[in-house]
PDB file of C-alpha atoms in Angstrom:
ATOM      1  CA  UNK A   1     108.956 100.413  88.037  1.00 71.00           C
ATOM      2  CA  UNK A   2     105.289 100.967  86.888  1.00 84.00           C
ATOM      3  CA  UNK A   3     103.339  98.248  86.292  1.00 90.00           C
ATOM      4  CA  UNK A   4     102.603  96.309  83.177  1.00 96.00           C
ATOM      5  CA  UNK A   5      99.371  97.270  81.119  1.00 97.00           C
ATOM      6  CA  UNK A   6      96.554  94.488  81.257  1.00 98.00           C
ATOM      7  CA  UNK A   7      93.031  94.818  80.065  1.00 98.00           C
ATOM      8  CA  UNK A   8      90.755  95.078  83.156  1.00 97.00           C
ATOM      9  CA  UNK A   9      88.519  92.549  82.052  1.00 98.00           C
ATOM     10  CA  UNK A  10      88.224  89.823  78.890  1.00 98.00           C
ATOM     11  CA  UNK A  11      84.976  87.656  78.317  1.00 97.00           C
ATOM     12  CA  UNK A  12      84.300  84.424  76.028  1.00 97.00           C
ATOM     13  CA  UNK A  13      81.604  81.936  76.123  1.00 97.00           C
ATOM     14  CA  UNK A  14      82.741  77.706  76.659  1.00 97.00           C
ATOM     15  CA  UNK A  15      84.770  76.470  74.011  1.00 97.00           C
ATOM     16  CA  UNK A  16      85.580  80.129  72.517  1.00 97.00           C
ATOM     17  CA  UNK A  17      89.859  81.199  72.471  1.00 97.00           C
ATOM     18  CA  UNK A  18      90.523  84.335  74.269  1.00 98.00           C
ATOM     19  CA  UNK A  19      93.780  86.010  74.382  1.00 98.00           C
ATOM     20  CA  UNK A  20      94.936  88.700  77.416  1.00 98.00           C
ATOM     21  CA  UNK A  21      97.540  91.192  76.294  1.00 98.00           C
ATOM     22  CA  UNK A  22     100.347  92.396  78.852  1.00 98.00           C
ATOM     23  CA  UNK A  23     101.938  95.181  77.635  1.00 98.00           C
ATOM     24  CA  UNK A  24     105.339  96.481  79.206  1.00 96.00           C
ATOM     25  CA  UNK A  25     108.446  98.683  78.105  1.00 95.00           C
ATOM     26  CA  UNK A  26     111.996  98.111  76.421  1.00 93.00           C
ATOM     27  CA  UNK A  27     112.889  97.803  79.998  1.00 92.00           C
ATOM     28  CA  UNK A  28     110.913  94.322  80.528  1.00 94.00           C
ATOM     29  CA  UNK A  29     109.049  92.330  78.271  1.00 96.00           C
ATOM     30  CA  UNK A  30     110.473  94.136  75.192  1.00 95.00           C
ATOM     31  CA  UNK A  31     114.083  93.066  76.534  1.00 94.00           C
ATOM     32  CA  UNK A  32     113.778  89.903  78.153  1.00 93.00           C
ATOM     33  CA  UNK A  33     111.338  86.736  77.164  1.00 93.00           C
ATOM     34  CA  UNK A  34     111.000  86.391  80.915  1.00 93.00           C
ATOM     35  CA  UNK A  35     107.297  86.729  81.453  1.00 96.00           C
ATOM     36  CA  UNK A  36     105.458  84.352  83.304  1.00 97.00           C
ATOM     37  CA  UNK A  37     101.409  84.292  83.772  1.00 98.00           C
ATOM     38  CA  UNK A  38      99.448  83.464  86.797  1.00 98.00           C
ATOM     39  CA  UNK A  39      95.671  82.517  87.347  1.00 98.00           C
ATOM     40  CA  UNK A  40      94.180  83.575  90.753  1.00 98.00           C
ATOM     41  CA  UNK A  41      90.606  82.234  91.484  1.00 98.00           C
ATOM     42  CA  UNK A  42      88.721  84.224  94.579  1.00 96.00           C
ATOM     43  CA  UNK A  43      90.160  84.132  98.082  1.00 95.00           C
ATOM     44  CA  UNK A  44      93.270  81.516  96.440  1.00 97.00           C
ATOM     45  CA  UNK A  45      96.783  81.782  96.062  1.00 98.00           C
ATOM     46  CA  UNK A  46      98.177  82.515  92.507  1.00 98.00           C
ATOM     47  CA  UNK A  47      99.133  79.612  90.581  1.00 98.00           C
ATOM     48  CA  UNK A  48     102.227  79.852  87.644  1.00 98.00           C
ATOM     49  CA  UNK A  49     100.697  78.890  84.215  1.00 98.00           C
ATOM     50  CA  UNK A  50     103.308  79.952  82.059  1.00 97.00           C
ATOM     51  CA  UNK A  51     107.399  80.824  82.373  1.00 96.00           C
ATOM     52  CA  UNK A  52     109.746  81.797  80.215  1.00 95.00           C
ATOM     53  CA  UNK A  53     107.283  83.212  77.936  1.00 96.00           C
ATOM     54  CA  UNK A  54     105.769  79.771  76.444  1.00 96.00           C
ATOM     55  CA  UNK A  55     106.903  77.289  79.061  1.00 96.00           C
ATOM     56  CA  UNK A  56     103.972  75.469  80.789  1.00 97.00           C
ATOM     57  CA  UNK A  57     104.833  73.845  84.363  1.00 95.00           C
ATOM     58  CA  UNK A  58     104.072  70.128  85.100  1.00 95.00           C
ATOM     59  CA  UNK A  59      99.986  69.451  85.191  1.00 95.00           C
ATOM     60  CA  UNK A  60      99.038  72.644  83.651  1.00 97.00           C
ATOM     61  CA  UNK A  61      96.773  72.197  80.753  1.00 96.00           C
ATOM     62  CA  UNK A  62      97.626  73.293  77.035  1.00 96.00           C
ATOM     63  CA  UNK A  63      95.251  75.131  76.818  1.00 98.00           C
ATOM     64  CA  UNK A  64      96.922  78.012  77.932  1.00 98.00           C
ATOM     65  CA  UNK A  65      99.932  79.698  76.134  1.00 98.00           C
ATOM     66  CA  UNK A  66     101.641  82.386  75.899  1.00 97.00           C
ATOM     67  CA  UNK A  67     103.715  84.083  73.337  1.00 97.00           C
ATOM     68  CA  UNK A  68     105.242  87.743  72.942  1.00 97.00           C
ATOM     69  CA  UNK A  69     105.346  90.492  69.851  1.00 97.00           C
ATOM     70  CA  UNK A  70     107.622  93.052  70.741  1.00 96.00           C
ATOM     71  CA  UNK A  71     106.937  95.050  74.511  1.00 97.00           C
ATOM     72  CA  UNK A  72     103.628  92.826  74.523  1.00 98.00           C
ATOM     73  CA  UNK A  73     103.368  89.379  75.999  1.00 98.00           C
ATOM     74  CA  UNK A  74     100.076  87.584  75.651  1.00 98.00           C
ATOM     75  CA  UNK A  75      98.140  84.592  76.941  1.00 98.00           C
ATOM     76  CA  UNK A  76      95.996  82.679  75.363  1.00 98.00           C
ATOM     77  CA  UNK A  77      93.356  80.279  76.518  1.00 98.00           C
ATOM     78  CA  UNK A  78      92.089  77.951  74.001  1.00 98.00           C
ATOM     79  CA  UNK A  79      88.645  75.578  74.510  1.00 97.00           C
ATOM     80  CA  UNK A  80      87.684  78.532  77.698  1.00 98.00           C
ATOM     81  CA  UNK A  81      85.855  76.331  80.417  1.00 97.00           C
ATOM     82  CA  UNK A  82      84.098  77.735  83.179  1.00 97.00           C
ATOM     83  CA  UNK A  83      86.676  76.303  85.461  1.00 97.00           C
ATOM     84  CA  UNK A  84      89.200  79.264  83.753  1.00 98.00           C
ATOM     85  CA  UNK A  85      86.854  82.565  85.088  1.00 98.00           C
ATOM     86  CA  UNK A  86      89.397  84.018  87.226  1.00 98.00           C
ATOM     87  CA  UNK A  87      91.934  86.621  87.453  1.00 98.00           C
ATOM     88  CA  UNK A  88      94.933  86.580  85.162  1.00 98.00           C
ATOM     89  CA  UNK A  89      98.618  88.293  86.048  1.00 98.00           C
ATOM     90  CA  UNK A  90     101.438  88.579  83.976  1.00 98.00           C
ATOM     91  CA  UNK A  91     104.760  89.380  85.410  1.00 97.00           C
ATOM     92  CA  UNK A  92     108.090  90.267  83.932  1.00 96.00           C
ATOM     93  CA  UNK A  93     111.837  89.850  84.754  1.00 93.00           C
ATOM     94  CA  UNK A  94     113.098  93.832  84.341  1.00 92.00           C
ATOM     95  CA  UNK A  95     116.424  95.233  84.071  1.00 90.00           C
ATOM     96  CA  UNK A  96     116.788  96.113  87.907  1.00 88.00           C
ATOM     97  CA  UNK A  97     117.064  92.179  88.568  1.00 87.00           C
ATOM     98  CA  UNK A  98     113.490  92.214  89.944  1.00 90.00           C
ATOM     99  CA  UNK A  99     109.694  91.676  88.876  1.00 93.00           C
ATOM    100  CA  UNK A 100     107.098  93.556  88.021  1.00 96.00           C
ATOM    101  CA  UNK A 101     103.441  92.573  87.583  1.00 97.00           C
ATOM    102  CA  UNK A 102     100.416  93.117  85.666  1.00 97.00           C
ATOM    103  CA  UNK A 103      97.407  95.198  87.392  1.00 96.00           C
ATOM    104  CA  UNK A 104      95.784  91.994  86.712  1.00 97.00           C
ATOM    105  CA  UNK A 105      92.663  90.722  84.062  1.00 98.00           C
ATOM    106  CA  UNK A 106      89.491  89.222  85.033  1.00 98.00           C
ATOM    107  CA  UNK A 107      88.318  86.446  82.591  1.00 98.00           C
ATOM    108  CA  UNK A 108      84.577  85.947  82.627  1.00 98.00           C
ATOM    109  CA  UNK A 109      82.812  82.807  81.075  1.00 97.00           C
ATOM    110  CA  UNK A 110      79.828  83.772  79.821  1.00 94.00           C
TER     111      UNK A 110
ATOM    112  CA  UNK B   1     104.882  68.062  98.965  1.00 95.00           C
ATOM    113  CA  UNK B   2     105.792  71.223  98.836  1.00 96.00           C
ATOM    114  CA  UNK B   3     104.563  73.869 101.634  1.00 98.00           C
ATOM    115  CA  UNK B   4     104.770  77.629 102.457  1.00 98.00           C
ATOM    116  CA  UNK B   5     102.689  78.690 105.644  1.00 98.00           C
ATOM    117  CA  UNK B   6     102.829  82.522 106.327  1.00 98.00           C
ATOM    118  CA  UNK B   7     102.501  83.971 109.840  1.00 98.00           C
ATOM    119  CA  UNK B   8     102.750  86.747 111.938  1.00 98.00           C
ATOM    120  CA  UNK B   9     100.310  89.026 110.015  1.00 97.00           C
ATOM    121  CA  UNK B  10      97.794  90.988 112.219  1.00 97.00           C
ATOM    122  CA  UNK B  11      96.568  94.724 113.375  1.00 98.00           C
ATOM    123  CA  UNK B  12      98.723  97.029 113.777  1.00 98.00           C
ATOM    124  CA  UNK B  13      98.781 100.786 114.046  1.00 98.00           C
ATOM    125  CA  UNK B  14     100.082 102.951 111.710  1.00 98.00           C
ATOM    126  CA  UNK B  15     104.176 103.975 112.203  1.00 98.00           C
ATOM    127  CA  UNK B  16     104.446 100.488 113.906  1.00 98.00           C
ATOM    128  CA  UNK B  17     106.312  97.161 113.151  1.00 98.00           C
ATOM    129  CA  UNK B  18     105.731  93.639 112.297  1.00 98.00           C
ATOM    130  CA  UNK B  19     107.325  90.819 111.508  1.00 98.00           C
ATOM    131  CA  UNK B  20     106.224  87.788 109.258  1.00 98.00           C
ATOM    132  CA  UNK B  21     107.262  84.560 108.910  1.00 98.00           C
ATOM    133  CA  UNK B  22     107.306  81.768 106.305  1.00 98.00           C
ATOM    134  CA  UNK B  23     107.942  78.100 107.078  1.00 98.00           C
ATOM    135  CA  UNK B  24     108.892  76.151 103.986  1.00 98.00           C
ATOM    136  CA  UNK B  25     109.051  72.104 103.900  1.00 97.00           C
ATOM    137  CA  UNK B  26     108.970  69.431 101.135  1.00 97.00           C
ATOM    138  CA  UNK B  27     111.655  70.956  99.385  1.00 96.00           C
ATOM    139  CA  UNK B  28     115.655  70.954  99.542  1.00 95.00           C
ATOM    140  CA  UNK B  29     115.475  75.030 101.018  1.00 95.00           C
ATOM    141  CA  UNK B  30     118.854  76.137 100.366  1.00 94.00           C
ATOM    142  CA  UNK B  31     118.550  75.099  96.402  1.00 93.00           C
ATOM    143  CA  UNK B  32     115.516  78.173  96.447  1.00 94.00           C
ATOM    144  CA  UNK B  33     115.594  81.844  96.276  1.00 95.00           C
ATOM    145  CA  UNK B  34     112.284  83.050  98.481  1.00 96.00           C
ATOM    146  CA  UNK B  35     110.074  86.010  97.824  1.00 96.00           C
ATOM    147  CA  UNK B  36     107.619  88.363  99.561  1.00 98.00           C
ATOM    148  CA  UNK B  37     104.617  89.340  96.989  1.00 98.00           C
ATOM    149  CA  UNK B  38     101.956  91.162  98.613  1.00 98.00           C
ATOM    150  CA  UNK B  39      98.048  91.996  97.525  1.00 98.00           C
ATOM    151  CA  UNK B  40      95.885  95.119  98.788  1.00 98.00           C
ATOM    152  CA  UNK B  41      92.336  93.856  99.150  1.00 96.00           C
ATOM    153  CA  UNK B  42      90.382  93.764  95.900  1.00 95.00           C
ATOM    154  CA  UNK B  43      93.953  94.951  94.054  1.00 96.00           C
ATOM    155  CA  UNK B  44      96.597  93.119  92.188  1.00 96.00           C
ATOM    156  CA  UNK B  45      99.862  91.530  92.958  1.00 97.00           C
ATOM    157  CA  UNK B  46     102.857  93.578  94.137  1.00 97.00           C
ATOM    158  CA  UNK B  47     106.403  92.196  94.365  1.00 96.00           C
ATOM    159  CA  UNK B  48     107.885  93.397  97.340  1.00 97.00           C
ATOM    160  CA  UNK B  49     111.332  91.498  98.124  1.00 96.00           C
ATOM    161  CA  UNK B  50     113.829  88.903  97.213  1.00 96.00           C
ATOM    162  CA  UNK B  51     116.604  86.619  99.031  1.00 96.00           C
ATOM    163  CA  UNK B  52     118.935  84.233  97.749  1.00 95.00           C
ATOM    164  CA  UNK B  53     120.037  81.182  98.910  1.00 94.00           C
ATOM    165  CA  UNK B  54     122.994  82.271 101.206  1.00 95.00           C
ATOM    166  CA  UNK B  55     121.359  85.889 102.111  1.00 96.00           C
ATOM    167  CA  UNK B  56     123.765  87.686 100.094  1.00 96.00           C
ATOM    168  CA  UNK B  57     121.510  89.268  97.375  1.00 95.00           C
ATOM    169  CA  UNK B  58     118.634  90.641  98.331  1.00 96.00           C
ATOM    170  CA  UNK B  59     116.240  93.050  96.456  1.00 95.00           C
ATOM    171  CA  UNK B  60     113.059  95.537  97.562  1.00 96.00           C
ATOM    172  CA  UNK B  61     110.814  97.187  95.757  1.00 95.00           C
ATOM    173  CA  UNK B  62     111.152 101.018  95.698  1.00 94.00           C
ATOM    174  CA  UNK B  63     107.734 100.921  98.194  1.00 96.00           C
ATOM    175  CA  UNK B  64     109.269  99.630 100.947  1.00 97.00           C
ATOM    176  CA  UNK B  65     112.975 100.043 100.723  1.00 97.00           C
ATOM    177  CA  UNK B  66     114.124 100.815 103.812  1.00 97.00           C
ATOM    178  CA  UNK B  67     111.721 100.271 105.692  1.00 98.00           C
ATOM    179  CA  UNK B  68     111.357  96.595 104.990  1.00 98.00           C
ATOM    180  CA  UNK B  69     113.923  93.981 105.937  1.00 98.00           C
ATOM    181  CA  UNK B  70     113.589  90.425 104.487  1.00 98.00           C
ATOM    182  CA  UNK B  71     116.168  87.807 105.763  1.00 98.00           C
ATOM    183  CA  UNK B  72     116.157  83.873 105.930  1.00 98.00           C
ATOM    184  CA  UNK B  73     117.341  81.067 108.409  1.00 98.00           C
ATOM    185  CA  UNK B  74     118.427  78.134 106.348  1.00 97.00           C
ATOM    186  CA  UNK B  75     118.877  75.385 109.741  1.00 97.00           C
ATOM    187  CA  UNK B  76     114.949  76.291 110.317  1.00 98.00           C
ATOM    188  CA  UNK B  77     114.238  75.868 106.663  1.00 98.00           C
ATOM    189  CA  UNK B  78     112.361  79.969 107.596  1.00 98.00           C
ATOM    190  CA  UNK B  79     112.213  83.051 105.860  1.00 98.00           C
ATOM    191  CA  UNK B  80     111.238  86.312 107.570  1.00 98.00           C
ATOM    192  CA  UNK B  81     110.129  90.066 106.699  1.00 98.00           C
ATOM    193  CA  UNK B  82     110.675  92.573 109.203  1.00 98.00           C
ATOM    194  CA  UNK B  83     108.116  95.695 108.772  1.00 98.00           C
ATOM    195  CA  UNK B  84     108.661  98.728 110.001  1.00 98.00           C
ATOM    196  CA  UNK B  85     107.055 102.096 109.672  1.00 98.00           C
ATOM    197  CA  UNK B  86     104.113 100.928 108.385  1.00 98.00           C
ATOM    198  CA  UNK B  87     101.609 102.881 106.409  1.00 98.00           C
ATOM    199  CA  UNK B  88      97.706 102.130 105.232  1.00 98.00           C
ATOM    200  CA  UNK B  89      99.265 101.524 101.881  1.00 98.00           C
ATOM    201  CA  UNK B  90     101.236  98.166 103.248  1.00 98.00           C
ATOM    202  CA  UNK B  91      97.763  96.094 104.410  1.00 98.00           C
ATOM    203  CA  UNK B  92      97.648  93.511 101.871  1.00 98.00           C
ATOM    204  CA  UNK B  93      97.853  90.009 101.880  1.00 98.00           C
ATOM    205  CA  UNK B  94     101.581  88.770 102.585  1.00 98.00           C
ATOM    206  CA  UNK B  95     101.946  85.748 100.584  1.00 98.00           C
ATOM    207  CA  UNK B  96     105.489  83.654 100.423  1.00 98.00           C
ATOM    208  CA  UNK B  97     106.776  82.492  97.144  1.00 97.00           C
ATOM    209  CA  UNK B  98     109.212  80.018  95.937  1.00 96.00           C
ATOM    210  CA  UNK B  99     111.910  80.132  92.952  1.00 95.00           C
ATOM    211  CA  UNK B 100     112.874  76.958  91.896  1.00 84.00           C
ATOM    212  CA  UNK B 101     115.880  78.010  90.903  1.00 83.00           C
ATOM    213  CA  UNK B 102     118.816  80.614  92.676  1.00 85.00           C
ATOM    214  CA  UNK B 103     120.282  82.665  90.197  1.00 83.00           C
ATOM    215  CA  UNK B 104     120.658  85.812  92.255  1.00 83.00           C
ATOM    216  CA  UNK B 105     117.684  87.861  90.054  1.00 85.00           C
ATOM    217  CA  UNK B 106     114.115  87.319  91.043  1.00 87.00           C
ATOM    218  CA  UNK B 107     112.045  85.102  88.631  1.00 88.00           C
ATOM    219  CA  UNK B 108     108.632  83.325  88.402  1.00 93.00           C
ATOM    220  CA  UNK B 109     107.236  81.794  91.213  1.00 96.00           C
ATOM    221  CA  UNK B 110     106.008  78.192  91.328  1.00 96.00           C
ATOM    222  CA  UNK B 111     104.650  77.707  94.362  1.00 97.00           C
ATOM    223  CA  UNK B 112     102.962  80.151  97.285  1.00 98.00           C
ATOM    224  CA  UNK B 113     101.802  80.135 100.613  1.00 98.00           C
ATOM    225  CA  UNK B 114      98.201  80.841 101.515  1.00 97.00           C
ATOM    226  CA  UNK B 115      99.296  84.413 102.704  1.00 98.00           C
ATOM    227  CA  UNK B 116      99.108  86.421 105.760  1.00 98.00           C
ATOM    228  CA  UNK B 117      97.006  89.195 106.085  1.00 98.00           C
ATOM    229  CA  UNK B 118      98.495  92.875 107.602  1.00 98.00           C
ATOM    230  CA  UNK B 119      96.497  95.371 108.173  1.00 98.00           C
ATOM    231  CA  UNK B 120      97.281  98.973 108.914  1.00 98.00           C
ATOM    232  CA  UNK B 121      94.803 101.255 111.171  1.00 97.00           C
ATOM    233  CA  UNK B 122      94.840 102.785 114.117  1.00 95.00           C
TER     234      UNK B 122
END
């Protein structure tokens, strides 16, 4: 299972929207609206931002959300802050009953 | 409150074994499928293994199947990967990683550990 397609890096200044693009196969996000996004900052665990394609956990801010056009899942953050420069990982349910991630997207706040 | 803390991660040379552990608490274990994810330094996240609730599903990823062994003891609330012939490629960070949900397919994650880091040289 390869690994999805992200963007290596994406940049916005405060307040600006940016979105992050995930792109997989027919196999994963084309088939299943089972992607989920997480934000890693440096030397932390990841956190889960978004599930089932547009769900948001408990205490995450909605701000962030995600949505999906065919094999490509994106998030976006709205209002960017400088707390949101980290790295961003998408992940998708595939048809082998397993995950596969993202190579990962680092957000800068300029 | 829910907690994952990761052991057993160390040195080790390469063709050699380890074994890592993952102590779970604030949370009804046996209602959870566990995961292993695992991150090379300064690379992204890899998922490397799944177990269900009883132990009777359990996935790898093609990188360390058969070679990898990931099991679970529900009375010590535990979860374990046993690593064997282990290359450069597995040093990463081991982290430990809730489903809150058992459905016997591996989904997203809501909470991790802190991770445990392996490293592979001789």
């Amino acid at each position: 299972q390869s690994a999805l397609t992200q963007p290596a890096s994406v940049s916005g200044s405060p307040g600006q929207s940016i979105t992050i693009s995930c792109t997989g196969t027919s196999s994963d996000i084309g088939r299943y609206n089972y992607v989920s996004w997480y934000q890693q900052h440096p030397g932390k665990a990841p956190k889960l931002i978004v599930f089932d394609l547009d769900t948001r956990p408990s205490g995450v801010s909605n701000r962030f959300s995600g949505s999906k056009s065919g094999n490509t899942a994106s998030l976006t953050i709205s209002g960017l802050q400088a707390e949101d420069e980290a790295d961003y990982y998408c992940a998708s349910f595939t048809s082998s009953m397993t995950q596969v991630f993202g190579a990962g997207t680092k957000v800068t706040v300029l | 409150e829910v907690q994952l803390v990761e052991s057993g991660g160390g040195l080790v040379q390469p063709g050699g074994s380890l074994r890592l552990s993952c102590a779970a608490s604030g949370f009804t274990f046996t209602d959870c499928s566990i995961n292993w994810v695992r991150q090379a330094p300064g690379k992204g996240l890899e998922w490397v293994s799944y177990i269900n609730s009883n132990s009777r599903t359990v996935y790898y990823a093609d990188s360390v199947k058969g070679r990898f062994t990931i099991s679970r003891d529900n009375a010590k609330n535990s979860l374990y990967l046993q690593m064997n012939s282990l290359t450069a490629d597995d040093t990463a960070v081991y982290y430990c990683a809730r489903q809150p949900y058992d459905n016997g397919a591996v989904g997203s994650f809501d909470y991790w550990g802190q991770g445990t880091l392996v490293a592979v040289s001789s």
